[in-house]
Coordinates of C-alpha atoms and ligand atoms in Angstrom, one line a residue:
M851 CA -48.9 -28.8 128.5
T852 CA -50.9 -27.3 125.8
T853 CA -51.9 -29.1 122.5
L854 CA -52.1 -27.4 119.2
D855 CA -55.8 -27.3 119.6
D856 CA -55.6 -25.6 123.0
D857 CA -53.5 -22.8 121.5
R858 CA -56.5 -21.8 119.4
D859 CA -58.6 -20.2 122.1
Q860 CA -60.8 -18.3 119.7
L861 CA -63.8 -19.8 117.9
R862 CA -63.4 -19.1 114.2
S863 CA -65.6 -16.4 112.7
N864 CA -68.3 -17.0 110.1
L865 CA -65.9 -15.6 107.5
E866 CA -63.3 -18.2 108.3
L867 CA -65.8 -21.0 108.5
I868 CA -68.1 -20.4 105.6
G869 CA -66.4 -17.6 103.6
R870 CA -68.8 -14.8 104.5
E871 CA -69.7 -12.9 107.6
N872 CA -73.5 -12.7 107.2
I873 CA -75.1 -16.2 106.9
D874 CA -78.1 -14.7 105.1
D875 CA -76.0 -13.0 102.3
L876 CA -78.0 -14.5 99.4
E877 CA -75.9 -12.8 96.8
A878 CA -72.8 -14.6 98.1
V879 CA -74.8 -17.9 98.2
L880 CA -76.0 -17.6 94.7
S881 CA -72.6 -16.7 93.3
L882 CA -71.5 -20.3 93.7
V883 CA -73.1 -22.5 91.0
G884 CA -72.4 -26.2 90.4
Q885 CA -70.8 -27.1 87.1
Y886 CA -70.4 -30.3 85.2
D887 CA -66.9 -31.6 85.2
V888 CA -66.1 -32.1 81.6
E889 CA -64.1 -35.2 82.3
G890 CA -67.0 -36.7 84.2
F891 CA -65.0 -37.3 87.4
H892 CA -64.3 -35.5 90.6
R893 CA -61.4 -36.6 92.7
V894 CA -60.9 -35.9 96.4
E895 CA -57.9 -36.9 98.5
D896 CA -59.0 -39.1 101.4
N897 CA -56.6 -38.2 104.2
C898 CA -57.8 -40.7 106.9
P899 CA -55.7 -43.8 107.7
A900 CA -57.4 -47.2 107.2
E901 CA -57.5 -49.0 110.5
F902 CA -57.3 -52.8 111.0
T903 CA -58.5 -54.1 114.4
W904 CA -57.5 -57.5 115.9
D905 CA -60.5 -57.3 118.3
Y906 CA -63.0 -59.5 116.5
Q907 CA -65.4 -59.8 119.4
K908 CA -68.9 -59.4 117.8
G909 CA -71.3 -57.6 120.1
A910 CA -68.7 -55.6 122.1
K911 CA -70.9 -52.6 121.2
P912 CA -74.3 -54.1 121.7
Q913 CA -76.5 -51.4 120.2
L914 CA -74.4 -51.3 117.0
D915 CA -74.6 -55.1 116.9
K916 CA -78.4 -55.0 117.2
L917 CA -78.5 -52.4 114.4
Y918 CA -76.3 -54.7 112.2
E919 CA -78.6 -57.7 112.7
K920 CA -81.7 -55.5 111.9
A921 CA -80.0 -54.2 108.8
K922 CA -79.2 -57.6 107.4
K923 CA -82.9 -58.4 107.4
A924 CA -84.1 -55.0 106.2
Q925 CA -82.6 -55.2 102.7
W926 CA -84.9 -54.6 99.7
N927 CA -84.4 -54.9 95.9
A928 CA -84.6 -51.6 93.9
Q929 CA -85.4 -53.5 90.7
T930 CA -88.2 -55.9 92.0
D931 CA -89.7 -54.2 95.1
L932 CA -90.8 -51.1 93.3
D933 CA -93.3 -50.9 90.4
W934 CA -91.2 -49.3 87.6
S935 CA -94.1 -49.7 85.1
I936 CA -95.8 -46.7 86.7
E937 CA -95.8 -43.8 84.3
V938 CA -94.9 -40.4 85.6
D939 CA -96.5 -37.3 84.1
Q940 CA -94.2 -34.5 85.3
E941 CA -96.6 -31.7 84.5
Q942 CA -99.3 -33.3 86.6
V943 CA -96.8 -33.8 89.4
V944 CA -96.0 -30.0 89.3
M945 CA -99.6 -29.1 89.4
A946 CA -100.5 -31.6 92.2
N947 CA -97.5 -30.3 94.3
A948 CA -98.6 -26.7 93.9
E949 CA -102.1 -27.6 95.0
A950 CA -100.9 -29.7 98.0
N951 CA -98.5 -27.1 99.2
P952 CA -99.1 -23.6 97.8
A953 CA -96.9 -21.8 100.4
Q954 CA -93.8 -23.7 99.1
M955 CA -94.7 -24.2 95.4
Q956 CA -96.5 -21.1 94.3
W957 CA -95.3 -17.5 94.2
D958 CA -97.2 -14.5 95.4
P959 CA -97.7 -12.4 92.2
A960 CA -96.8 -9.2 94.2
A961 CA -93.3 -10.7 94.7
L962 CA -92.7 -11.0 90.9
V963 CA -93.4 -7.4 89.9
G964 CA -90.4 -5.9 88.2
T965 CA -88.6 -9.3 87.9
A966 CA -88.0 -11.6 84.9
L967 CA -90.8 -13.8 86.2
E968 CA -93.4 -11.0 85.8
K969 CA -93.4 -11.8 82.0
W970 CA -93.4 -15.6 82.3
D971 CA -96.4 -17.4 80.8
D972 CA -97.9 -20.6 82.2
K973 CA -95.6 -22.7 80.0
R974 CA -92.5 -21.0 81.4
F975 CA -93.7 -21.5 85.0
M976 CA -94.4 -25.1 84.2
Q977 CA -90.9 -25.5 82.9
F978 CA -89.6 -24.0 86.1
G979 CA -91.5 -26.6 88.1
I980 CA -90.2 -29.4 86.0
E981 CA -86.6 -28.1 86.3
N982 CA -87.2 -28.0 90.1
Q983 CA -88.0 -31.7 90.1
N984 CA -85.0 -32.6 87.9
W985 CA -82.8 -30.5 90.2
L986 CA -84.1 -31.9 93.4
L987 CA -83.8 -35.6 92.4
S988 CA -80.4 -34.9 90.9
Q989 CA -79.2 -33.5 94.3
F990 CA -80.6 -36.5 96.1
M991 CA -78.7 -38.8 93.7
H992 CA -75.4 -36.9 94.1
G993 CA -75.9 -36.8 97.9
E994 CA -76.5 -40.6 97.9
Q995 CA -73.2 -41.1 96.0
G996 CA -71.6 -39.0 98.7
A997 CA -73.1 -41.3 101.3
L998 CA -71.8 -44.3 99.4
L999 CA -68.3 -43.0 99.4
C1000 CA -68.4 -41.8 103.0
T1001 CA -69.7 -45.1 104.3
A1002 CA -67.1 -47.1 102.4
K1003 CA -64.6 -44.8 104.1
I1004 CA -66.1 -45.5 107.5
V1005 CA -65.6 -49.3 107.0
E1006 CA -61.9 -48.5 106.6
T1007 CA -61.4 -46.0 109.3
V1008 CA -63.7 -46.7 112.3
P1009 CA -61.7 -48.7 114.9
W1010 CA -64.5 -51.1 116.2
I1011 CA -65.5 -54.3 114.5
D1012 CA -69.3 -53.9 115.2
A1013 CA -69.2 -50.5 113.5
K1014 CA -67.3 -51.9 110.5
Y1015 CA -69.9 -54.6 110.1
Y1016 CA -72.8 -52.2 110.3
A1017 CA -71.1 -49.7 107.9
A1018 CA -70.8 -52.5 105.4
T1019 CA -74.6 -52.9 105.3
Q1020 CA -74.9 -49.2 104.9
V1021 CA -72.6 -49.3 101.8
M1022 CA -75.1 -51.7 100.3
D1023 CA -78.0 -49.5 101.2
E1024 CA -76.4 -46.4 99.7
A1025 CA -75.6 -48.3 96.4
R1026 CA -79.3 -49.1 96.3
H1027 CA -80.2 -45.5 96.9
V1028 CA -77.9 -44.2 94.1
E1029 CA -79.5 -46.8 91.9
V1030 CA -83.1 -45.9 92.6
F1031 CA -82.6 -42.1 92.2
S1032 CA -80.6 -42.5 89.1
K1033 CA -83.2 -44.9 87.6
Y1034 CA -86.0 -42.5 88.5
L1035 CA -84.2 -39.6 86.9
D1036 CA -83.4 -41.5 83.7
E1037 CA -86.7 -43.2 83.2
K1038 CA -89.3 -40.9 84.8
L1039 CA -87.9 -37.3 84.7
S1040 CA -86.4 -35.2 81.9
G1041 CA -82.9 -34.1 82.7
H1042 CA -80.0 -34.0 85.1
Y1043 CA -78.3 -31.3 87.0
P1044 CA -74.7 -31.2 88.3
M1045 CA -74.0 -31.4 92.0
N1046 CA -75.0 -28.2 93.7
A1047 CA -71.8 -26.2 94.5
H1048 CA -72.6 -25.9 98.3
L1049 CA -73.3 -29.6 98.7
G1050 CA -70.1 -30.3 96.7
L1051 CA -68.0 -28.2 99.1
L1052 CA -69.5 -30.0 102.1
L1053 CA -69.0 -33.5 100.7
D1054 CA -65.4 -32.6 99.8
D1055 CA -64.8 -31.4 103.3
I1056 CA -66.3 -34.6 104.8
V1057 CA -64.3 -37.0 102.5
S1058 CA -61.0 -35.2 102.9
D1059 CA -61.0 -34.8 106.7
S1060 CA -58.3 -36.9 108.4
R1061 CA -60.4 -37.7 111.6
W1062 CA -62.7 -40.7 111.3
D1063 CA -65.5 -39.3 113.4
M1064 CA -65.8 -36.3 111.1
T1065 CA -67.1 -38.6 108.3
Y1066 CA -69.9 -39.6 110.7
L1067 CA -70.6 -36.1 111.9
G1068 CA -70.8 -34.7 108.4
M1069 CA -72.6 -37.6 106.7
Q1070 CA -74.7 -39.5 109.3
I1071 CA -75.6 -36.7 111.5
M1072 CA -75.8 -33.7 109.2
V1073 CA -76.3 -34.7 105.6
E1074 CA -78.4 -37.8 106.3
G1075 CA -80.3 -36.1 109.1
L1076 CA -81.4 -33.4 106.7
A1077 CA -82.1 -35.9 104.0
L1078 CA -84.4 -37.9 106.3
A1079 CA -86.4 -34.7 107.1
A1080 CA -86.6 -33.7 103.4
F1081 CA -87.6 -37.2 102.2
G1082 CA -90.3 -37.3 104.9
F1083 CA -91.7 -34.0 103.7
I1084 CA -91.8 -34.9 100.1
H1085 CA -93.1 -38.4 100.9
M1086 CA -96.0 -36.8 102.7
M1087 CA -96.7 -34.2 100.0
T1088 CA -96.3 -36.2 96.8
T1089 CA -99.2 -38.0 95.2
E1090 CA -96.9 -39.7 92.6
P1091 CA -97.1 -43.4 93.7
L1092 CA -93.7 -44.5 92.6
L1093 CA -91.8 -41.7 94.2
K1094 CA -93.9 -42.0 97.3
K1095 CA -93.0 -45.7 97.8
L1096 CA -89.4 -45.2 96.7
L1097 CA -88.9 -42.4 99.3
R1098 CA -90.6 -44.5 102.0
Y1099 CA -88.2 -47.4 101.4
V1100 CA -85.2 -45.1 101.4
M1101 CA -86.4 -43.4 104.6
A1102 CA -86.5 -46.8 106.4
D1103 CA -82.8 -47.2 105.6
E1104 CA -81.9 -43.6 106.4
A1105 CA -83.4 -43.9 109.9
R1106 CA -80.9 -46.7 110.6
H1107 CA -78.0 -44.6 109.2
V1108 CA -78.7 -41.6 111.4
A1109 CA -79.1 -43.9 114.4
F1110 CA -75.8 -45.5 113.5
G1111 CA -74.2 -42.0 113.6
V1112 CA -75.5 -41.1 117.0
L1113 CA -74.8 -44.5 118.6
S1114 CA -71.2 -44.5 117.3
L1115 CA -70.3 -41.0 118.3
Q1116 CA -72.1 -40.6 121.7
E1117 CA -69.5 -42.5 123.7
Y1118 CA -66.5 -41.2 121.7
Y1119 CA -67.5 -37.6 122.2
K1120 CA -67.6 -38.0 125.9
E1121 CA -63.8 -38.7 125.8
L1122 CA -62.9 -35.6 123.7
S1123 CA -61.3 -32.4 125.1
A1124 CA -63.1 -29.1 125.1
A1125 CA -60.9 -28.0 122.2
E1126 CA -61.7 -31.1 120.2
L1127 CA -65.4 -30.7 120.8
R1128 CA -65.2 -27.1 119.7
E1129 CA -63.9 -28.2 116.3
R1130 CA -66.8 -30.6 115.9
Q1131 CA -69.2 -27.8 116.7
E1132 CA -67.6 -25.6 114.1
F1133 CA -67.8 -28.5 111.6
A1134 CA -71.5 -29.1 112.3
F1135 CA -72.2 -25.3 111.9
E1136 CA -70.3 -25.2 108.6
A1137 CA -72.3 -28.2 107.4
A1138 CA -75.6 -26.7 108.4
I1139 CA -74.9 -23.5 106.5
R1140 CA -73.8 -25.4 103.4
M1141 CA -77.0 -27.4 103.4
K1142 CA -79.1 -24.3 103.9
D1143 CA -77.2 -22.6 101.0
R1144 CA -77.9 -25.5 98.7
M1145 CA -81.6 -25.0 99.0
A1146 CA -81.3 -21.7 97.1
M1147 CA -81.3 -23.9 93.9
Q1148 CA -78.9 -21.6 92.1
E1149 CA -78.4 -24.0 89.2
V1150 CA -82.2 -23.8 88.4
W1151 CA -82.3 -20.1 88.5
E1152 CA -79.3 -19.9 86.2
R1153 CA -80.8 -22.4 83.7
M1154 CA -84.0 -20.4 83.7
E1155 CA -81.9 -17.2 83.1
V1156 CA -83.2 -15.3 86.1
P1157 CA -80.7 -12.6 87.3
T1158 CA -79.4 -12.9 90.8
S1159 CA -80.9 -9.5 91.8
D1160 CA -84.4 -10.9 90.8
V1161 CA -83.9 -14.0 92.8
I1162 CA -82.9 -12.0 95.9
K1163 CA -86.0 -9.8 95.5
I1164 CA -88.4 -12.8 95.0
T1165 CA -86.9 -14.7 97.9
A1166 CA -87.1 -11.8 100.3
M1167 CA -90.9 -11.7 99.7
A1168 CA -91.4 -15.4 100.4
P1169 CA -90.5 -15.7 104.1
E1170 CA -92.5 -19.0 104.5
R1171 CA -89.9 -20.7 102.3
D1172 CA -87.3 -19.9 105.0
D1173 CA -89.6 -21.5 107.5
F1174 CA -89.6 -24.6 105.4
Q1175 CA -85.8 -24.7 105.2
I1176 CA -85.6 -24.5 109.0
L1177 CA -88.0 -27.5 109.3
L1178 CA -85.4 -29.6 107.6
F1179 CA -83.2 -29.3 110.7
S1180 CA -85.7 -31.1 112.8
K1181 CA -83.8 -34.3 112.9
I1182 CA -80.3 -32.7 113.2
V1183 CA -80.8 -30.6 116.3
P1184 CA -81.9 -33.3 118.8
N1185 CA -79.1 -35.5 117.6
L1186 CA -76.5 -32.8 118.1
K1187 CA -77.9 -32.3 121.6
K1188 CA -77.6 -36.0 122.4
L1189 CA -74.0 -35.9 121.3
G1190 CA -73.3 -33.0 123.7
L1191 CA -72.4 -30.6 120.8
L1192 CA -75.1 -28.0 121.4
D1193 CA -73.9 -27.2 124.9
A1194 CA -70.1 -27.7 124.7
A1195 CA -67.9 -24.5 124.6
D1196 CA -70.4 -22.4 126.5
G1197 CA -73.2 -23.3 124.2
W1198 CA -71.7 -21.8 121.1
L1199 CA -73.6 -24.1 118.7
R1200 CA -76.8 -23.6 120.7
T1201 CA -76.4 -19.8 120.0
K1202 CA -75.9 -20.5 116.2
F1203 CA -79.0 -22.7 115.9
T1204 CA -81.0 -20.1 118.0
E1205 CA -79.9 -17.5 115.5
M1206 CA -81.0 -19.7 112.6
G1207 CA -84.4 -20.2 114.3
A1208 CA -84.0 -24.0 114.7
I1209 CA -83.3 -24.5 118.4
A1210 CA -86.9 -25.5 119.3
F1211 CA -86.3 -28.9 117.7
E1212 CA -83.9 -29.8 120.5
H1213 CA -86.9 -31.1 122.4
L1214 CA -87.8 -33.7 119.8
T1215 CA -86.7 -37.3 120.3
D1216 CA -83.3 -38.2 118.9
S1217 CA -82.7 -40.8 116.2
T1218 CA -81.7 -43.6 118.6
E1219 CA -85.4 -43.9 119.4
D1220 CA -86.5 -44.0 115.8
E1221 CA -88.8 -47.0 115.4
D1222 CA -87.9 -47.4 111.8
A1223 CA -84.2 -47.8 112.6
F1224 CA -84.9 -51.0 114.7
A1225 CA -87.9 -52.4 112.8
D1226 CA -88.1 -56.1 111.9
G1227 CA -87.9 -57.1 108.3
S1228 CA -87.6 -55.2 105.0
P1229 CA -89.9 -52.3 104.1
A1230 CA -91.5 -54.6 101.5
E1231 CA -92.3 -57.2 104.1
R1232 CA -93.5 -54.6 106.5
Q1233 CA -95.6 -53.1 103.7
V1234 CA -94.8 -49.6 104.9
V1235 CA -96.9 -46.8 103.6
Ligands
FE2_252 FE1 -79.0 -43.0 101.4
FE2_253 FE1 -78.0 -43.1 104.2

């Protein structure tokens, strides 16, 4: 007997999965720009059934139980554990970042010849740096709201009591994360951006999917895996003390969230058919591309009135920025391997990550071995730095 899934024996093409054949088609990437919803709301149908369980045996899934007990003691208070009296000078942050990391934060003048940026003065470049900060923190904030909604959905849809308990602690964590990024934007930076269009498409896909494990795969494995790597990079680079501490605290929570994803899915994925695994591979690939696409920062370029043709030219001459984008997959690839998704369907996803240049990360340790995830006490008590 064949199932509906088995009838589809072809893996879908890039065009079907992400709307374009060439994943590096920057013109197509830049053509999607996030917009503010004039009504201030964005509604997505949540198609997954809410699931009661009558099996209340706590600890039936011992690792999830352990994570839940750790999470209860790891809570921190966004209002009182961070020093909000610290003043942030955005211009100084732009200059310090450029100095700390010239390959990412400065442009080679040769790349700017013949583009709008050739005529920019120092003031305009400074504005660009400030817009970058506002954009980045805005995307973190929107992503955190995505995590808040997804995790509330997991409380409803996951069938096991230990996972419902753990997910409930993550809902609290994500509320705190939205709170800190929103407060930082409002009190320390100088403007908001709408959700990036590619991130928005991905979050819509995750929230609307009817299968409970896809929420985990999209959010805990892909979005939070990338966020953890990005937070780690910025935490390492920034000299702004409030952001540095804020990110370190958020990272301590995110380490648990990603471990929660791997621990929840690893057994479940062993039971899935080849066709079902293939769909998860496609979903992971689609998510990876959407997250890579969001890094093109199209909303900033638009606000700075730089034409798409100029952005393509400038980006083509800054290959080290691509290398940085690939680094952000360092947490994702080992976790996909642990879940068996790299090698299912004749290694289709392995080929995709090889093409993206990210396959070498498969040898790093996966998130179930992240010390932060199982640490004792809150980050404030542990005095993490
Ligand atoms: Fe978060
Ligand atoms: Fe999270």
